[in-house]
mmCIF file of the C-alpha atoms, coordinates in Angstrom:
data_MODEL
# 
_entry.id   MODEL 
# 
loop_
_atom_site.group_PDB 
_atom_site.id 
_atom_site.type_symbol 
_atom_site.label_atom_id 
_atom_site.label_alt_id 
_atom_site.label_comp_id 
_atom_site.label_asym_id 
_atom_site.label_entity_id 
_atom_site.label_seq_id 
_atom_site.pdbx_PDB_ins_code 
_atom_site.Cartn_x 
_atom_site.Cartn_y 
_atom_site.Cartn_z 
_atom_site.occupancy 
_atom_site.B_iso_or_equiv 
_atom_site.pdbx_formal_charge 
_atom_site.auth_seq_id 
_atom_site.auth_comp_id 
_atom_site.auth_asym_id 
_atom_site.auth_atom_id 
_atom_site.pdbx_PDB_model_num 
ATOM 1   C CA . MET A 1 1   ? 0.976   19.813 15.314  1.00 0.00 ? 1   MET A CA 1 
ATOM 2   C CA . ARG A 1 2   ? -2.090  17.897 16.982  1.00 0.00 ? 2   ARG A CA 1 
ATOM 3   C CA . PRO A 1 3   ? -1.994  14.767 15.953  1.00 0.00 ? 3   PRO A CA 1 
ATOM 4   C CA . GLY A 1 4   ? -5.496  14.373 12.979  1.00 0.00 ? 4   GLY A CA 1 
ATOM 5   C CA . ASP A 1 5   ? -3.939  17.513 11.759  1.00 0.00 ? 5   ASP A CA 1 
ATOM 6   C CA . LEU A 1 6   ? -2.766  19.000 8.113   1.00 0.00 ? 6   LEU A CA 1 
ATOM 7   C CA . LEU A 1 7   ? -0.682  21.799 6.450   1.00 0.00 ? 7   LEU A CA 1 
ATOM 8   C CA . MET A 1 8   ? -2.068  22.692 3.296   1.00 0.00 ? 8   MET A CA 1 
ATOM 9   C CA . VAL A 1 9   ? -0.078  25.262 2.214   1.00 0.00 ? 9   VAL A CA 1 
ATOM 10  C CA . ALA A 1 10  ? -0.905  26.446 -2.033  1.00 0.00 ? 10  ALA A CA 1 
ATOM 11  C CA . GLY A 1 11  ? 0.328   28.748 -4.049  1.00 0.00 ? 11  GLY A CA 1 
ATOM 12  C CA . ASP A 1 12  ? -2.013  30.829 -6.769  1.00 0.00 ? 12  ASP A CA 1 
ATOM 13  C CA . HIS A 1 13  ? -0.766  31.045 -10.129 1.00 0.00 ? 13  HIS A CA 1 
ATOM 14  C CA . GLY A 1 14  ? 2.197   33.172 -10.809 1.00 0.00 ? 14  GLY A CA 1 
ATOM 15  C CA . MET A 1 15  ? 2.802   35.722 -13.982 1.00 0.00 ? 15  MET A CA 1 
ATOM 16  C CA . THR A 1 16  ? 4.903   35.666 -17.338 1.00 0.00 ? 16  THR A CA 1 
ATOM 17  C CA . ALA A 1 17  ? 8.588   38.039 -16.780 1.00 0.00 ? 17  ALA A CA 1 
ATOM 18  C CA . SER A 1 18  ? 6.254   41.201 -17.925 1.00 0.00 ? 18  SER A CA 1 
ATOM 19  C CA . GLY A 1 19  ? 3.973   41.115 -15.462 1.00 0.00 ? 19  GLY A CA 1 
ATOM 20  C CA . ASN A 1 20  ? 1.125   39.498 -17.793 1.00 0.00 ? 20  ASN A CA 1 
ATOM 21  C CA . HIS A 1 21  ? -0.930  37.158 -16.104 1.00 0.00 ? 21  HIS A CA 1 
ATOM 22  C CA . GLY A 1 22  ? -4.553  35.472 -17.062 1.00 0.00 ? 22  GLY A CA 1 
ATOM 23  C CA . GLY A 1 23  ? -2.807  33.308 -20.362 1.00 0.00 ? 23  GLY A CA 1 
ATOM 24  C CA . ASP A 1 24  ? -1.836  29.414 -20.971 1.00 0.00 ? 24  ASP A CA 1 
ATOM 25  C CA . SER A 1 25  ? 1.891   29.779 -19.925 1.00 0.00 ? 25  SER A CA 1 
ATOM 26  C CA . VAL A 1 26  ? 3.879   27.436 -17.388 1.00 0.00 ? 26  VAL A CA 1 
ATOM 27  C CA . LEU A 1 27  ? 4.353   30.784 -15.909 1.00 0.00 ? 27  LEU A CA 1 
ATOM 28  C CA . GLU A 1 28  ? 0.864   31.587 -15.418 1.00 0.00 ? 28  GLU A CA 1 
ATOM 29  C CA . LEU A 1 29  ? -0.229  28.121 -14.791 1.00 0.00 ? 29  LEU A CA 1 
ATOM 30  C CA . ASP A 1 30  ? 1.844   26.014 -12.314 1.00 0.00 ? 30  ASP A CA 1 
ATOM 31  C CA . ALA A 1 31  ? 1.192   27.271 -8.992  1.00 0.00 ? 31  ALA A CA 1 
ATOM 32  C CA . ALA A 1 32  ? 3.465   25.429 -5.726  1.00 0.00 ? 32  ALA A CA 1 
ATOM 33  C CA . LEU A 1 33  ? 1.565   22.616 -2.906  1.00 0.00 ? 33  LEU A CA 1 
ATOM 34  C CA . LEU A 1 34  ? 2.610   21.103 0.096   1.00 0.00 ? 34  LEU A CA 1 
ATOM 35  C CA . VAL A 1 35  ? 0.626   19.045 2.138   1.00 0.00 ? 35  VAL A CA 1 
ATOM 36  C CA . TYR A 1 36  ? 1.930   17.938 5.727   1.00 0.00 ? 36  TYR A CA 1 
ATOM 37  C CA . PRO A 1 37  ? 0.025   15.227 7.326   1.00 0.00 ? 37  PRO A CA 1 
ATOM 38  C CA . SER A 1 38  ? 1.006   15.096 11.070  1.00 0.00 ? 38  SER A CA 1 
ATOM 39  C CA . ARG A 1 39  ? 0.402   11.518 10.789  1.00 0.00 ? 39  ARG A CA 1 
ATOM 40  C CA . ALA A 1 40  ? 3.830   12.074 8.429   1.00 0.00 ? 40  ALA A CA 1 
ATOM 41  C CA . LYS A 1 41  ? 4.486   8.114  8.116   1.00 0.00 ? 41  LYS A CA 1 
ATOM 42  C CA . LEU A 1 42  ? 5.286   7.944  4.059   1.00 0.00 ? 42  LEU A CA 1 
ATOM 43  C CA . SER A 1 43  ? 3.301   5.361  1.620   1.00 0.00 ? 43  SER A CA 1 
ATOM 44  C CA . THR A 1 44  ? 3.913   2.106  0.994   1.00 0.00 ? 44  THR A CA 1 
ATOM 45  C CA . ARG A 1 45  ? 4.110   3.245  -2.423  1.00 0.00 ? 45  ARG A CA 1 
ATOM 46  C CA . VAL A 1 46  ? 7.121   5.441  -2.115  1.00 0.00 ? 46  VAL A CA 1 
ATOM 47  C CA . PRO A 1 47  ? 10.159  3.344  -1.002  1.00 0.00 ? 47  PRO A CA 1 
ATOM 48  C CA . ASN A 1 48  ? 12.614  5.486  0.362   1.00 0.00 ? 48  ASN A CA 1 
ATOM 49  C CA . ALA A 1 49  ? 11.037  9.039  -0.208  1.00 0.00 ? 49  ALA A CA 1 
ATOM 50  C CA . THR A 1 50  ? 10.610  12.443 2.187   1.00 0.00 ? 50  THR A CA 1 
ATOM 51  C CA . VAL A 1 51  ? 10.094  14.907 -0.579  1.00 0.00 ? 51  VAL A CA 1 
ATOM 52  C CA . HIS A 1 52  ? 7.512   14.254 -3.101  1.00 0.00 ? 52  HIS A CA 1 
ATOM 53  C CA . ALA A 1 53  ? 9.818   17.563 -5.531  1.00 0.00 ? 53  ALA A CA 1 
ATOM 54  C CA . ASP A 1 54  ? 8.083   18.594 -8.896  1.00 0.00 ? 54  ASP A CA 1 
ATOM 55  C CA . PRO A 1 55  ? 4.864   16.245 -9.084  1.00 0.00 ? 55  PRO A CA 1 
ATOM 56  C CA . ARG A 1 56  ? 2.782   17.376 -10.931 1.00 0.00 ? 56  ARG A CA 1 
ATOM 57  C CA . MET A 1 57  ? -0.460  17.337 -10.419 1.00 0.00 ? 57  MET A CA 1 
ATOM 58  C CA . ALA A 1 58  ? -3.834  18.609 -11.955 1.00 0.00 ? 58  ALA A CA 1 
ATOM 59  C CA . GLN A 1 59  ? -6.346  21.044 -9.961  1.00 0.00 ? 59  GLN A CA 1 
ATOM 60  C CA . ILE A 1 60  ? -9.676  19.471 -10.576 1.00 0.00 ? 60  ILE A CA 1 
ATOM 61  C CA . ASP A 1 61  ? -8.038  16.050 -7.967  1.00 0.00 ? 61  ASP A CA 1 
ATOM 62  C CA . LEU A 1 62  ? -6.867  18.596 -5.423  1.00 0.00 ? 62  LEU A CA 1 
ATOM 63  C CA . VAL A 1 63  ? -10.924 17.825 -4.815  1.00 0.00 ? 63  VAL A CA 1 
ATOM 64  C CA . PRO A 1 64  ? -11.166 13.786 -3.904  1.00 0.00 ? 64  PRO A CA 1 
ATOM 65  C CA . THR A 1 65  ? -8.185  14.139 -2.654  1.00 0.00 ? 65  THR A CA 1 
ATOM 66  C CA . LEU A 1 66  ? -8.202  16.742 0.302   1.00 0.00 ? 66  LEU A CA 1 
ATOM 67  C CA . ALA A 1 67  ? -11.467 15.506 1.240   1.00 0.00 ? 67  ALA A CA 1 
ATOM 68  C CA . CYS A 1 68  ? -9.637  11.974 1.949   1.00 0.00 ? 68  CYS A CA 1 
ATOM 69  C CA . LEU A 1 69  ? -6.935  13.531 4.291   1.00 0.00 ? 69  LEU A CA 1 
ATOM 70  C CA . THR A 1 70  ? -9.309  15.612 5.998   1.00 0.00 ? 70  THR A CA 1 
ATOM 71  C CA . GLY A 1 71  ? -11.789 12.809 6.254   1.00 0.00 ? 71  GLY A CA 1 
ATOM 72  C CA . VAL A 1 72  ? -14.791 14.167 4.427   1.00 0.00 ? 72  VAL A CA 1 
ATOM 73  C CA . PRO A 1 73  ? -16.906 12.511 1.294   1.00 0.00 ? 73  PRO A CA 1 
ATOM 74  C CA . ILE A 1 74  ? -16.662 12.712 -1.344  1.00 0.00 ? 74  ILE A CA 1 
ATOM 75  C CA . PRO A 1 75  ? -18.397 16.119 -3.544  1.00 0.00 ? 75  PRO A CA 1 
ATOM 76  C CA . TYR A 1 76  ? -20.877 14.583 -5.553  1.00 0.00 ? 76  TYR A CA 1 
ATOM 77  C CA . SER A 1 77  ? -20.412 16.628 -8.868  1.00 0.00 ? 77  SER A CA 1 
ATOM 78  C CA . ASN A 1 78  ? -16.352 16.500 -8.039  1.00 0.00 ? 78  ASN A CA 1 
ATOM 79  C CA . LEU A 1 79  ? -14.435 14.302 -11.435 1.00 0.00 ? 79  LEU A CA 1 
ATOM 80  C CA . GLY A 1 80  ? -11.617 14.910 -10.089 1.00 0.00 ? 80  GLY A CA 1 
ATOM 81  C CA . VAL A 1 81  ? -9.991  11.263 -9.413  1.00 0.00 ? 81  VAL A CA 1 
ATOM 82  C CA . LEU A 1 82  ? -7.133  10.866 -6.059  1.00 0.00 ? 82  LEU A CA 1 
ATOM 83  C CA . VAL A 1 83  ? -3.689  11.752 -5.489  1.00 0.00 ? 83  VAL A CA 1 
ATOM 84  C CA . HIS A 1 84  ? -2.252  8.627  -4.047  1.00 0.00 ? 84  HIS A CA 1 
ATOM 85  C CA . GLU A 1 85  ? 0.683   9.827  -3.321  1.00 0.00 ? 85  GLU A CA 1 
ATOM 86  C CA . LEU A 1 86  ? -0.409  13.010 -1.315  1.00 0.00 ? 86  LEU A CA 1 
ATOM 87  C CA . VAL A 1 87  ? -2.489  9.850  1.594   1.00 0.00 ? 87  VAL A CA 1 
ATOM 88  C CA . PRO A 1 88  ? 0.035   8.515  3.553   1.00 0.00 ? 88  PRO A CA 1 
ATOM 89  C CA . PHE A 1 89  ? -1.895  4.942  4.704   1.00 0.00 ? 89  PHE A CA 1 
ATOM 90  C CA . GLU A 1 90  ? -2.139  2.413  2.284   1.00 0.00 ? 90  GLU A CA 1 
ATOM 91  C CA . GLU A 1 91  ? -5.488  1.433  4.423   1.00 0.00 ? 91  GLU A CA 1 
ATOM 92  C CA . THR A 1 92  ? -6.651  5.114  3.810   1.00 0.00 ? 92  THR A CA 1 
ATOM 93  C CA . TYR A 1 93  ? -6.047  5.108  0.224   1.00 0.00 ? 93  TYR A CA 1 
ATOM 94  C CA . ARG A 1 94  ? -8.430  2.005  -0.742  1.00 0.00 ? 94  ARG A CA 1 
ATOM 95  C CA . ALA A 1 95  ? -10.633 3.179  1.379   1.00 0.00 ? 95  ALA A CA 1 
ATOM 96  C CA . CYS A 1 96  ? -10.835 6.897  -0.446  1.00 0.00 ? 96  CYS A CA 1 
ATOM 97  C CA . LEU A 1 97  ? -10.533 5.262  -3.308  1.00 0.00 ? 97  LEU A CA 1 
ATOM 98  C CA . VAL A 1 98  ? -12.931 3.370  -3.917  1.00 0.00 ? 98  VAL A CA 1 
ATOM 99  C CA . GLU A 1 99  ? -15.524 5.766  -2.434  1.00 0.00 ? 99  GLU A CA 1 
ATOM 100 C CA . ASN A 1 100 ? -13.916 7.906  -5.560  1.00 0.00 ? 100 ASN A CA 1 
ATOM 101 C CA . MET A 1 101 ? -14.062 5.175  -8.107  1.00 0.00 ? 101 MET A CA 1 
ATOM 102 C CA . VAL A 1 102 ? -17.691 5.032  -7.357  1.00 0.00 ? 102 VAL A CA 1 
ATOM 103 C CA . GLN A 1 103 ? -18.140 8.601  -6.993  1.00 0.00 ? 103 GLN A CA 1 
ATOM 104 C CA . VAL A 1 104 ? -16.873 9.012  -10.350 1.00 0.00 ? 104 VAL A CA 1 
ATOM 105 C CA . GLY A 1 105 ? -18.414 6.362  -11.797 1.00 0.00 ? 105 GLY A CA 1 
ATOM 106 C CA . GLY A 1 106 ? -22.307 6.831  -10.545 1.00 0.00 ? 106 GLY A CA 1 
ATOM 107 C CA . SER A 1 107 ? -21.275 10.792 -11.679 1.00 0.00 ? 107 SER A CA 1 
ATOM 108 C CA . ALA A 1 108 ? -20.833 8.416  -15.423 1.00 0.00 ? 108 ALA A CA 1 
ATOM 109 C CA . VAL A 1 109 ? -23.554 6.791  -15.100 1.00 0.00 ? 109 VAL A CA 1 
ATOM 110 C CA . LEU A 1 110 ? -26.305 9.152  -13.824 1.00 0.00 ? 110 LEU A CA 1 
ATOM 111 C CA . PHE A 1 111 ? -25.101 12.072 -17.020 1.00 0.00 ? 111 PHE A CA 1 
ATOM 112 C CA . TYR A 1 112 ? -24.668 9.352  -20.634 1.00 0.00 ? 112 TYR A CA 1 
# 
């Protein structure tokens, strides 16, 4: 991978043992997600960790996190929050956190 590249591998939702899908069981709702930035320096917020096994994240939080990792603005109508474990640099995390706070806070002010 080149510096600045981001590898993401995401799976679709699953199905029950009987082949059904579209329900609300864990097997039907959970999906796998692997995020690997080429700048693979681990966050100082996660000491001595190289793999994050089975952390849960809401689907809505993927948008601001992906925007932060790729360097694009967080979409105006987004209501998700930044997943700090996926952002490898403290400075990047802080800058994105401020942007996310302003964006979500601004949406709430305009809505209410």
